[in-house]
PDB file of C-alpha atoms in Angstrom:
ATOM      1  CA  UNK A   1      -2.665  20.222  16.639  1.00 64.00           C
ATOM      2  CA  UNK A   2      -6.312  19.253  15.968  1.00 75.00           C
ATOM      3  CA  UNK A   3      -8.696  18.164  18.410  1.00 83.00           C
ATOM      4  CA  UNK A   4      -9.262  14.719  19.478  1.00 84.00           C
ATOM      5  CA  UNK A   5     -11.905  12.695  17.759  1.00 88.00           C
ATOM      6  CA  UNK A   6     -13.753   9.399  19.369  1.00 91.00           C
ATOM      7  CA  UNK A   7     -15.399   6.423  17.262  1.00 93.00           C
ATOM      8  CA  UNK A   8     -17.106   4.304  19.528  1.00 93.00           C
ATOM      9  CA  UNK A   9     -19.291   0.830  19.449  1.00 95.00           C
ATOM     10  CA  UNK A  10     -20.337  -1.877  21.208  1.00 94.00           C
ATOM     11  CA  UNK A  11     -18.267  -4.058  19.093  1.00 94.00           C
ATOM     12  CA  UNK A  12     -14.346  -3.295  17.774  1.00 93.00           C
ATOM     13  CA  UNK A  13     -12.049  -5.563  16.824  1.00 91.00           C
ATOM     14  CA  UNK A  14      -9.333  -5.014  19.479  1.00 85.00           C
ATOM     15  CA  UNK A  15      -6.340  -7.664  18.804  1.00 79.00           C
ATOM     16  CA  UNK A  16      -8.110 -10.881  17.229  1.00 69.00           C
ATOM     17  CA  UNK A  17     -11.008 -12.735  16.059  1.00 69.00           C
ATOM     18  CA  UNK A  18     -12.189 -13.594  19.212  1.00 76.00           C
ATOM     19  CA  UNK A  19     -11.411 -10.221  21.042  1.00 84.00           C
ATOM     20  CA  UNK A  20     -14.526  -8.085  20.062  1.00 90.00           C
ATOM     21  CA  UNK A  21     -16.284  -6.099  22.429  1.00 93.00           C
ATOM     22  CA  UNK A  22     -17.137  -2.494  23.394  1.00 95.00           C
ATOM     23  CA  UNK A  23     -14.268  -0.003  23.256  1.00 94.00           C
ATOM     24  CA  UNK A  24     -13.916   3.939  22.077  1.00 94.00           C
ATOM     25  CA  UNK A  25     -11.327   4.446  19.755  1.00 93.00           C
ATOM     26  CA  UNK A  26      -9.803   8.064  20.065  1.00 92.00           C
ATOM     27  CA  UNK A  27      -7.853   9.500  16.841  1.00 91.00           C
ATOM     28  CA  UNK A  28      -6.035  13.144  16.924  1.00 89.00           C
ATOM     29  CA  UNK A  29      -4.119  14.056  13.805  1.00 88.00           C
ATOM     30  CA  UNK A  30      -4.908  11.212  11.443  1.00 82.00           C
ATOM     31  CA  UNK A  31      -3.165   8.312  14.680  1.00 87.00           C
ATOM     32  CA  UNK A  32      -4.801   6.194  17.209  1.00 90.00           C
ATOM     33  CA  UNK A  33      -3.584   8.120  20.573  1.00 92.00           C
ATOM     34  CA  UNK A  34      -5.771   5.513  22.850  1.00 91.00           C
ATOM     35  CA  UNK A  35      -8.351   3.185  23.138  1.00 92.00           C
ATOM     36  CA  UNK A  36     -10.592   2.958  26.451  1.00 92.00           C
ATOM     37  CA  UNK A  37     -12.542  -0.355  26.577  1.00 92.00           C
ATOM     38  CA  UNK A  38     -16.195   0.960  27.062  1.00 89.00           C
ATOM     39  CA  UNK A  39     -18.547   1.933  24.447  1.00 91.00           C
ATOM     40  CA  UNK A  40     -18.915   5.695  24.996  1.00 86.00           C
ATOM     41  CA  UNK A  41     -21.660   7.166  22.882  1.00 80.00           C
ATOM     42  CA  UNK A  42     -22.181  10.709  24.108  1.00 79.00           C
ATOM     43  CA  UNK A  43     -19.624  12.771  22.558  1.00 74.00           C
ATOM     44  CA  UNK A  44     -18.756  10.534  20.025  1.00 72.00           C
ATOM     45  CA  UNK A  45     -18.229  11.902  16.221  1.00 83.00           C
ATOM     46  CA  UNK A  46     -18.823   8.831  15.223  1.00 87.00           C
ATOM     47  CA  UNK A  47     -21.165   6.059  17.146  1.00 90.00           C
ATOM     48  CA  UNK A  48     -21.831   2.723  15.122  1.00 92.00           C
ATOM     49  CA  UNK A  49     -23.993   1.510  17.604  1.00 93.00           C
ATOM     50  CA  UNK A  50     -23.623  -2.115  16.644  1.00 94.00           C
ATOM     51  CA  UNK A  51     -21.923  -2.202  13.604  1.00 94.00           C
ATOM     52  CA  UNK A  52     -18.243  -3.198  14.133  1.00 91.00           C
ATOM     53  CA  UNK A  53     -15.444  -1.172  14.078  1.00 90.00           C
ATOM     54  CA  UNK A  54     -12.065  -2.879  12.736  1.00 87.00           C
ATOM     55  CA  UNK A  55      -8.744  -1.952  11.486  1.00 85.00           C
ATOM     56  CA  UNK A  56      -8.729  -1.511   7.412  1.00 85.00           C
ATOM     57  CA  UNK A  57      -6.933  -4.079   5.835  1.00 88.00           C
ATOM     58  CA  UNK A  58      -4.012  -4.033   3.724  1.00 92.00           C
ATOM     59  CA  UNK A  59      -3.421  -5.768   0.341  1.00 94.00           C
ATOM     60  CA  UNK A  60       0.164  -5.957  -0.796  1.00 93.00           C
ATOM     61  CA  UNK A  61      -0.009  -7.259  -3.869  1.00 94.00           C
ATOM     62  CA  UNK A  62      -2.570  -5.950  -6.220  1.00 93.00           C
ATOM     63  CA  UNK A  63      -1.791  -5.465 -10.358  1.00 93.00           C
ATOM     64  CA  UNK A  64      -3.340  -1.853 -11.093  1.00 92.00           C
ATOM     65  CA  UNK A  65      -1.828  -2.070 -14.635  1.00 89.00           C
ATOM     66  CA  UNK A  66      -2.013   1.957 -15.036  1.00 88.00           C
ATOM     67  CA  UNK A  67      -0.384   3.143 -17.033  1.00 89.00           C
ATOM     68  CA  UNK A  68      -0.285   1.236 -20.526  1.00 87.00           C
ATOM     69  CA  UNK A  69      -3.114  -1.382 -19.847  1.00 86.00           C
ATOM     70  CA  UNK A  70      -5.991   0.314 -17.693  1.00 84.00           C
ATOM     71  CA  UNK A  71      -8.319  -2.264 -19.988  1.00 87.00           C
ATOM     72  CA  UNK A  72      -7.192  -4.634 -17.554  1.00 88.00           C
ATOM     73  CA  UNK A  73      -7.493  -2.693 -14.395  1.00 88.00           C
ATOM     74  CA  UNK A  74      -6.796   1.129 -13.558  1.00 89.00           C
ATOM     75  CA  UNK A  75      -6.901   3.316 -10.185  1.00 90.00           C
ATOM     76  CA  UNK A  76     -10.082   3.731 -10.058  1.00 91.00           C
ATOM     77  CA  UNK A  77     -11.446   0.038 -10.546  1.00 92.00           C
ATOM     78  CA  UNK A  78      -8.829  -1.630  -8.213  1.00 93.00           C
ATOM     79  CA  UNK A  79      -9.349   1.274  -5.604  1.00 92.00           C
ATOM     80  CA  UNK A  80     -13.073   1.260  -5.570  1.00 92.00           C
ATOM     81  CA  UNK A  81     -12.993  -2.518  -5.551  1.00 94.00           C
ATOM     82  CA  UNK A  82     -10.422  -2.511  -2.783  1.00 93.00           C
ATOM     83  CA  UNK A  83     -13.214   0.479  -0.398  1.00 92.00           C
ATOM     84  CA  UNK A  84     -15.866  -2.318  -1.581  1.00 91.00           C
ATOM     85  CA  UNK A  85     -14.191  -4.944   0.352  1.00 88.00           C
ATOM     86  CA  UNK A  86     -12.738  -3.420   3.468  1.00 86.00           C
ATOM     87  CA  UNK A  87      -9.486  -2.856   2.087  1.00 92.00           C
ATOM     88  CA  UNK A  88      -8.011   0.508   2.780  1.00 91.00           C
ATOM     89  CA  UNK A  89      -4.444   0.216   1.822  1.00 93.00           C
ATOM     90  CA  UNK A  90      -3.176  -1.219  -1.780  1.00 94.00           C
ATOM     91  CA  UNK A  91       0.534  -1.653  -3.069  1.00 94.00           C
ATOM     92  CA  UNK A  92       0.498  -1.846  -6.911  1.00 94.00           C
ATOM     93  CA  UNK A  93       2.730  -4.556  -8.312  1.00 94.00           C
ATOM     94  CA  UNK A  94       5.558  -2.911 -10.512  1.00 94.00           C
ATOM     95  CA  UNK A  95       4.966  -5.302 -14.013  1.00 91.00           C
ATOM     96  CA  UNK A  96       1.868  -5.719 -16.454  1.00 88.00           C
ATOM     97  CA  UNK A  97       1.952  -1.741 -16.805  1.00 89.00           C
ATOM     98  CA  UNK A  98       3.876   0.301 -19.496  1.00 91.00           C
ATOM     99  CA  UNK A  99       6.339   1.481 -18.801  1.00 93.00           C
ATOM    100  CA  UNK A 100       6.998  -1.082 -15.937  1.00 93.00           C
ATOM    101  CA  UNK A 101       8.043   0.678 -12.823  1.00 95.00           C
ATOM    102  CA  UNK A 102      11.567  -0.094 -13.399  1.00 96.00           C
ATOM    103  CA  UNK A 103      13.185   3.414 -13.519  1.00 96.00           C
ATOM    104  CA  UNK A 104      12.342   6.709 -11.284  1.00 96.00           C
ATOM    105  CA  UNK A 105      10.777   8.162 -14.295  1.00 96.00           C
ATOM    106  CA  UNK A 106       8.466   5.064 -14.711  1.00 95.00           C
ATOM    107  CA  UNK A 107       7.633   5.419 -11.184  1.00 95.00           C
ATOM    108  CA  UNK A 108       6.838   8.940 -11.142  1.00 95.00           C
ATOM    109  CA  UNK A 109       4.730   8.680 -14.244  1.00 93.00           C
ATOM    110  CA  UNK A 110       2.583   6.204 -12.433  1.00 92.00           C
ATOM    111  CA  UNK A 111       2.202   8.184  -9.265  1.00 92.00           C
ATOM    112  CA  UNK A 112       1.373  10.984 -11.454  1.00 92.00           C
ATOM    113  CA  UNK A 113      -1.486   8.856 -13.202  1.00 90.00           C
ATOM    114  CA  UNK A 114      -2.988   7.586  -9.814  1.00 88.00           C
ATOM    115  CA  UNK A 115      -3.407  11.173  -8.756  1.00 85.00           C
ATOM    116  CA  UNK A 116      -6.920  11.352  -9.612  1.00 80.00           C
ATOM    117  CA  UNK A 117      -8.571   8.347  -8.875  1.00 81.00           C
ATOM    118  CA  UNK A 118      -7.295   6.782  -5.420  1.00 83.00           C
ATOM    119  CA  UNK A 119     -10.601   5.881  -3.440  1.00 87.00           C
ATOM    120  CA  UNK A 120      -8.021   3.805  -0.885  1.00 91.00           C
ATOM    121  CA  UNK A 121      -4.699   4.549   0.651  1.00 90.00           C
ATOM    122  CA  UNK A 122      -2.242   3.320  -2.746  1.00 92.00           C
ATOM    123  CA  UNK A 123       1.256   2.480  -2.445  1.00 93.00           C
ATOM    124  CA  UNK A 124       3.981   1.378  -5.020  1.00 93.00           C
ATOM    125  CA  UNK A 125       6.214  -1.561  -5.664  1.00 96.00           C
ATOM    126  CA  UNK A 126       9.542  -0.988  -7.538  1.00 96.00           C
ATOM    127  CA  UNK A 127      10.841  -3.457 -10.183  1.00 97.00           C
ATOM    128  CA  UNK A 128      14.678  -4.790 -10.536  1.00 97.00           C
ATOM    129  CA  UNK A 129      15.425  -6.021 -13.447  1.00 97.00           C
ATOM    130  CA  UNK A 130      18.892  -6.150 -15.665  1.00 97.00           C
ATOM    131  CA  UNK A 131      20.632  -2.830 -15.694  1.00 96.00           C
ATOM    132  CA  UNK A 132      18.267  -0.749 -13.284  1.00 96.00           C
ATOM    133  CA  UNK A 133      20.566  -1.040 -10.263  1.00 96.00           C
ATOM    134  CA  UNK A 134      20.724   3.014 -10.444  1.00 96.00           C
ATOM    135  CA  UNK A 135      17.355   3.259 -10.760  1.00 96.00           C
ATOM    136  CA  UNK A 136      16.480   1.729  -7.560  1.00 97.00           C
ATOM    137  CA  UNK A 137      17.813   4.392  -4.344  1.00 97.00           C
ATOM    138  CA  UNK A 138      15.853   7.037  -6.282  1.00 97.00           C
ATOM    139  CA  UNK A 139      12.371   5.034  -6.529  1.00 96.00           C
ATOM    140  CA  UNK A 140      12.754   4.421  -2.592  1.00 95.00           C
ATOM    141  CA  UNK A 141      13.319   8.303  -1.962  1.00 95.00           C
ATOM    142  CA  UNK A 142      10.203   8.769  -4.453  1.00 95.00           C
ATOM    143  CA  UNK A 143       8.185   6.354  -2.480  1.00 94.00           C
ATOM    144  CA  UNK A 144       8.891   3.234  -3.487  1.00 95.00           C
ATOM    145  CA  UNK A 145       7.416   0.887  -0.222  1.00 92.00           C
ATOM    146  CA  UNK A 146       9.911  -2.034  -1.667  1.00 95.00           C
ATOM    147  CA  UNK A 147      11.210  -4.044  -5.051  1.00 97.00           C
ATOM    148  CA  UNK A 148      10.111  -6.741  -6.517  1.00 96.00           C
ATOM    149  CA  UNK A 149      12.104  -9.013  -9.200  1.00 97.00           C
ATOM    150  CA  UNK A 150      11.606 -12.411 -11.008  1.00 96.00           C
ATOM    151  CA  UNK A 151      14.393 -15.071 -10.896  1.00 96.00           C
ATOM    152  CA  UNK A 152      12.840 -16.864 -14.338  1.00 95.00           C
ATOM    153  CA  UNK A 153      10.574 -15.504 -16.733  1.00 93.00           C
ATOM    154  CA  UNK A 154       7.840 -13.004 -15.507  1.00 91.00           C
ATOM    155  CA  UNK A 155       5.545 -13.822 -18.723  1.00 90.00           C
ATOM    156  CA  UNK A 156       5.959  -9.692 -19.197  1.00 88.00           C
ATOM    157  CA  UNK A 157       8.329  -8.962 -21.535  1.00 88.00           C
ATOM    158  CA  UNK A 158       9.182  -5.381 -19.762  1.00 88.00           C
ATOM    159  CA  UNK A 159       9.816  -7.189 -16.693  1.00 93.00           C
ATOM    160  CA  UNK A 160      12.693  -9.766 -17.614  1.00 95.00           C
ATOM    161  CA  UNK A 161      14.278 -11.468 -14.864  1.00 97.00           C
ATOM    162  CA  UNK A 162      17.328 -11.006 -13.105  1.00 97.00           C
ATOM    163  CA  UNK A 163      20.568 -13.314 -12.845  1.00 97.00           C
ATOM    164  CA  UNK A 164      22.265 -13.904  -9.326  1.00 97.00           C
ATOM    165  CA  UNK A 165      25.175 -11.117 -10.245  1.00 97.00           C
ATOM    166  CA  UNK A 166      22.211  -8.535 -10.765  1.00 97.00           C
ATOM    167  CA  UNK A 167      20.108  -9.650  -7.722  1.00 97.00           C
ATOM    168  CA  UNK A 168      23.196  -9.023  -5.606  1.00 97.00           C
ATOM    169  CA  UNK A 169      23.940  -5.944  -7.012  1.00 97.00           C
ATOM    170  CA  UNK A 170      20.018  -4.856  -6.434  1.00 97.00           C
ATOM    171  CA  UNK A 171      20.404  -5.855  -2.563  1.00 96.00           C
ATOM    172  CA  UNK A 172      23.692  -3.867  -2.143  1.00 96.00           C
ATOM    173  CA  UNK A 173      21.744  -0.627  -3.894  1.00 95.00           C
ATOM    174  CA  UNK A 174      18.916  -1.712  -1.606  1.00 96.00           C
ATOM    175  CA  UNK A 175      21.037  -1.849   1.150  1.00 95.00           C
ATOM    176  CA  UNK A 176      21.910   1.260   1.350  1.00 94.00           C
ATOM    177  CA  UNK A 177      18.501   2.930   2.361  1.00 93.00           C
ATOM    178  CA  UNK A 178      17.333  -0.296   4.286  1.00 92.00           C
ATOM    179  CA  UNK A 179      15.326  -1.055   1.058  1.00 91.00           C
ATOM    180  CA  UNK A 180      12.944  -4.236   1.068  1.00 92.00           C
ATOM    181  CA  UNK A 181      13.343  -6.718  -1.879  1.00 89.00           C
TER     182      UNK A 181
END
């Protein structure tokens, strides 16, 4: 276990907008293990004085288009845009990248391509589409966070859409590991 680390200001962002005011925020082992409302400056690793202290936020639906069209947007552009703007959690959007992350071995490719240019927490979407019912248990216990699918045309033309007998058969798959669609 590592030893207890303390961010304090005179300003954090406690449960809303309008709940800001001085609090130390105490972190051991990468979690939040309490929050005392005072600012507490000696002993602090970190002091911002000031400058507030808030949660990072978390965008769920960003198009990293790595592998196949990194032209568009890669890893490292969408991550260090993402840092730029507060944002320190991104889930990549399974279409507009070849392959599409329709199969475990798309998925794992992409992972694999990420590895060396995440500035921000990244997480990964899963695609259904026809015949990939399979596919989908295994991209959850890779990491998938969830599965997204199109009902009518995606404009991709990896990423066709599914028919009601295939989007049924994704949520029974999906089912059985409590997987989001």
């Amino acid at each position: 276990m590592s030893q207890e680390t303390a961010f304090t200001s005179q300003r954090v962002l406690l449960s809303s907008t309008s709940n800001v005011g001085p609090a130390t925020i105490y972190v051991q082992d990468g979690k939040v293990t309490r929050i005392e409302r005072e600012y507490k400056p000696d002993g602090a690793l970190v002091d911002a004085g000031t400058k507030l202290i808030m949660p990072g936020v978390v965008d769920a639906h960003v198009h990293i288009n790595q592998p196949g069209r990194t032209q568009w947007e890669g890893v490292v552009t969408a991550s260090h845009a993402a840092a730029a703007g507060g944002v320190t959690s991104i889930i990549d959007m399974p279409l507009n990248c070849i392959p599409s992350t329709v199969t475990v071995d798309a998925y794992n490719q992409k992972r694999t391509s990420f590895k060396d240019g995440m500035w921000v927490d990244v997480g990964t979407w899963g695609g259904v589409v026809p015949g990939n019912a399979s596919d989908l248990v295994p991209m959850l216990e890779a990491g998938a966070r969830g599965f997204k699918c199109f009902l009518c045309d995606s404009g991709v033309d990896e990423f066709p859409p599914v028919n009601e007998e295939q989007l049924r058969l994704a949520m029974t798959e999906l089912k059985k590991k409590n997987g989001k669609l």
